[in-house]
Short mmCIF file of C-alpha atoms in Angstrom, two decimals:
data_model
loop_
_atom_site.label_atom_id
_atom_site.label_comp_id
_atom_site.label_asym_id
_atom_site.label_seq_id
_atom_site.Cartn_x
_atom_site.Cartn_y
_atom_site.Cartn_z
CA UNK N 1 91.38 89.62 107.06
CA UNK N 2 93.00 91.87 109.66
CA UNK N 3 95.54 92.54 107.24
CA UNK N 4 93.59 93.70 104.33
CA UNK N 5 91.61 96.21 106.99
CA UNK N 6 95.18 97.42 107.81
CA UNK N 7 96.10 97.88 104.51
CA UNK N 8 92.87 99.86 103.72
CA UNK N 9 93.73 102.20 106.46
CA UNK N 10 96.88 102.89 104.22
CA UNK N 11 95.60 103.69 100.88
CA UNK N 12 98.08 103.49 98.04
CA UNK N 13 99.99 106.39 97.12
CA UNK N 14 98.53 108.72 94.56
CA UNK N 15 99.43 108.41 90.83
CA UNK N 16 101.12 111.27 89.51
CA UNK N 17 102.91 112.69 92.53
CA UNK N 18 106.16 114.36 92.29
CA UNK N 19 109.13 111.96 92.32
CA UNK N 20 111.68 112.50 95.55
CA UNK N 21 114.78 114.43 94.73
CA UNK N 22 117.87 115.36 96.78
CA UNK N 23 119.78 118.32 96.11
CA UNK N 24 122.76 119.71 97.87
CA UNK N 25 125.54 122.36 98.02
CA UNK N 26 129.06 121.59 99.20
CA UNK N 27 132.09 124.03 99.36
CA UNK N 28 135.79 123.15 100.21
CA UNK N 29 138.00 125.76 102.03
CA UNK N 30 141.53 124.30 102.75
CA UNK N 31 140.94 120.66 104.26
CA UNK N 32 137.50 121.29 105.09
CA UNK N 33 134.31 120.27 103.22
CA UNK N 34 130.83 121.38 104.04
CA UNK N 35 127.67 119.71 102.80
CA UNK N 36 124.07 121.28 102.86
CA UNK N 37 121.57 118.45 101.71
CA UNK N 38 118.01 118.95 100.94
CA UNK N 39 115.24 116.54 100.28
CA UNK N 40 112.44 117.59 98.03
CA UNK N 41 109.00 115.89 97.71
CA UNK N 42 110.32 113.35 100.01
CA UNK N 43 106.96 113.22 102.10
CA UNK N 44 104.03 112.10 99.89
CA UNK N 45 100.34 113.06 100.73
CA UNK N 46 99.64 109.81 102.24
CA UNK N 47 102.86 109.82 104.32
CA UNK N 48 101.87 113.36 105.35
CA UNK N 49 98.45 112.03 106.39
CA UNK N 50 99.75 109.51 108.79
CA UNK N 51 102.11 111.81 110.06
CA UNK N 52 99.87 114.63 111.00
CA UNK N 53 97.65 111.53 112.88
CA UNK N 54 100.79 111.15 115.07
CA UNK N 55 103.01 108.70 113.61
CA UNK N 56 106.76 110.10 113.55
CA UNK N 57 108.93 109.49 110.27
CA UNK N 58 112.52 108.03 110.58
CA UNK N 59 114.74 110.16 108.34
CA UNK N 60 117.92 108.10 107.63
CA UNK N 61 120.61 110.49 105.57
CA UNK N 62 123.69 108.94 104.27
CA UNK N 63 126.36 111.21 102.48
CA UNK N 64 129.61 109.97 100.93
CA UNK N 65 132.61 112.19 99.71
CA UNK N 66 134.41 111.15 96.78
CA UNK N 67 137.79 112.27 95.06
CA UNK N 68 136.95 112.21 91.41
CA UNK N 69 139.85 110.40 89.37
CA UNK N 70 140.21 110.84 85.55
CA UNK N 71 140.09 107.55 83.78
CA UNK N 72 139.54 105.47 87.04
CA UNK N 73 137.02 105.00 89.75
CA UNK N 74 136.29 107.67 92.48
CA UNK N 75 138.03 107.32 95.52
CA UNK N 76 136.07 107.33 98.96
CA UNK N 77 137.55 109.79 101.14
CA UNK N 78 134.81 109.95 104.15
CA UNK N 79 131.29 108.96 104.87
CA UNK N 80 128.59 109.85 107.53
CA UNK N 81 125.22 108.42 108.31
CA UNK N 82 122.60 110.32 110.11
CA UNK N 83 119.28 109.29 111.46
CA UNK N 84 116.54 112.19 112.40
CA UNK N 85 112.95 112.25 113.53
CA UNK N 86 110.40 114.03 111.45
CA UNK N 87 107.30 114.69 112.99
CA UNK N 88 104.13 116.87 113.12
CA UNK N 89 103.41 118.69 116.33
CA UNK N 90 99.46 119.32 116.54
CA UNK N 91 100.22 120.96 119.70
CA UNK N 92 102.48 123.55 117.99
CA UNK N 93 100.71 123.27 114.45
CA UNK N 94 104.03 122.73 112.76
CA UNK N 95 106.77 120.26 111.38
CA UNK N 96 109.66 119.25 113.62
CA UNK N 97 112.97 117.66 112.08
CA UNK N 98 114.82 116.47 115.58
CA UNK N 99 112.89 119.35 117.52
CA UNK N 100 114.10 121.84 114.95
CA UNK N 101 110.63 123.62 113.52
CA UNK N 102 110.10 123.58 109.65
CA UNK N 103 108.46 126.17 107.45
CA UNK N 104 106.66 122.93 105.71
CA UNK N 105 107.47 119.34 104.21
CA UNK N 106 107.96 120.23 100.69
CA UNK N 107 111.76 121.09 101.03
CA UNK N 108 113.68 119.36 104.04
CA UNK N 109 116.69 121.34 104.92
CA UNK N 110 118.90 118.34 106.46
CA UNK N 111 121.55 118.40 108.70
CA UNK N 112 124.71 120.09 107.49
CA UNK N 113 127.89 117.62 107.55
CA UNK N 114 131.51 118.99 107.85
CA UNK N 115 134.48 116.94 106.86
CA UNK N 116 138.25 117.64 107.40
CA UNK N 117 140.44 116.12 105.05
CA UNK N 118 143.81 114.38 106.63
CA UNK N 119 145.89 116.29 104.10
CA UNK N 120 145.55 119.54 101.94
CA UNK N 121 144.62 118.21 98.23
CA UNK N 122 146.21 119.26 95.29
CA UNK N 123 144.82 122.47 93.72
CA UNK N 124 143.46 120.73 90.66
CA UNK N 125 141.59 117.91 93.02
CA UNK N 126 138.10 117.51 91.99
CA UNK N 127 135.42 116.39 94.87
CA UNK N 128 131.94 115.41 94.75
CA UNK N 129 129.25 114.38 97.51
CA UNK N 130 126.80 111.35 97.24
CA UNK N 131 123.55 112.05 99.02
CA UNK N 132 120.99 109.03 99.94
CA UNK N 133 117.95 109.89 101.84
CA UNK N 134 115.31 107.57 103.12
CA UNK N 135 112.05 108.33 105.05
CA UNK N 136 110.19 105.28 106.92
CA UNK N 137 106.99 106.43 108.72
CA UNK N 138 105.32 102.92 108.86
CA UNK N 139 107.34 99.70 110.11
CA UNK N 140 106.51 96.10 109.72
CA UNK N 141 106.17 96.08 113.31
CA UNK N 142 103.67 98.85 113.79
CA UNK N 143 101.77 97.40 110.87
CA UNK N 144 101.73 93.97 112.67
CA UNK N 145 100.35 96.02 115.91
CA UNK N 146 97.57 97.63 113.78
CA UNK N 147 96.58 94.03 112.47
CA UNK N 148 96.63 92.73 115.93
CA UNK N 149 94.64 95.67 117.15
CA UNK N 150 91.73 95.32 114.71
CA UNK N 151 91.51 91.67 115.26
CA UNK N 152 92.11 91.90 118.93
CA UNK N 153 94.47 89.17 118.77
CA UNK N 154 97.03 88.01 121.23
CA UNK N 155 99.58 87.04 118.76
CA UNK N 156 103.40 88.29 119.29
CA UNK N 157 106.05 89.07 116.73
CA UNK N 158 107.59 85.86 117.11
CA UNK N 159 104.26 83.90 116.83
CA UNK N 160 103.73 85.49 113.40
CA UNK N 161 104.05 83.41 110.21
CA UNK N 162 107.05 83.73 108.01
CA UNK N 163 104.67 84.83 105.21
CA UNK N 164 102.66 87.41 107.26
CA UNK N 165 106.18 88.73 108.42
CA UNK N 166 107.44 88.88 104.73
CA UNK N 167 103.86 90.81 103.94
CA UNK N 168 104.17 93.10 106.60
CA UNK N 169 107.74 93.84 105.47
CA UNK N 170 106.81 94.28 101.69
CA UNK N 171 103.79 96.91 102.77
CA UNK N 172 106.33 98.84 105.00
CA UNK N 173 108.86 98.80 102.29
CA UNK N 174 106.30 100.28 99.88
CA UNK N 175 105.41 103.23 102.39
CA UNK N 176 109.19 104.22 102.31
CA UNK N 177 110.34 106.92 100.18
CA UNK N 178 113.63 107.44 98.86
CA UNK N 179 116.20 109.74 97.13
CA UNK N 180 119.57 109.92 95.89
CA UNK N 181 121.83 112.55 94.18
CA UNK N 182 125.32 114.28 93.75
CA UNK N 183 126.75 117.38 94.06
CA UNK N 184 130.24 118.71 92.94
CA UNK N 185 132.08 120.32 95.72
CA UNK N 186 133.05 123.76 94.81
CA UNK N 187 135.97 125.75 95.75
CA UNK N 188 136.39 129.40 96.70
#
């Protein structure tokens, strides 16, 4: 019963909302590659509402630099993984990404990433960047705390049944937004 009440607080996401997307621009000068990723429509209206109520979102960014090879698989050159915190500051009346103010959450300008290649690539070498972004506002643990609060129960995480933990994980995963994309590395 408590789980049903907790789920009622987290109404299902509205149909017809814009799907999350990733865009990026990447440039190479000599051995240095710089990527500027953006996440578009990553924060759904329901997640925005939860965040305005005081929850913070964990934003995970994963970037992979690939060298394209004709008639063969692309070669992985380097990778980076970043975790940032997206939150709404009611005191300041604005959104913050790791403390940096944002204009809004429609387009999130994510952390810039730079790589230095080990050696100067050939003049005709082609590179691309794969970008993956994941925003999680509600975790299975926080859903469990809400359910415990609603029932005034004393159960700890270890005492919950495997079924309950699985259900909480599923609901938390449904409230996670993901987007993936690619961009070609431009040369000057």
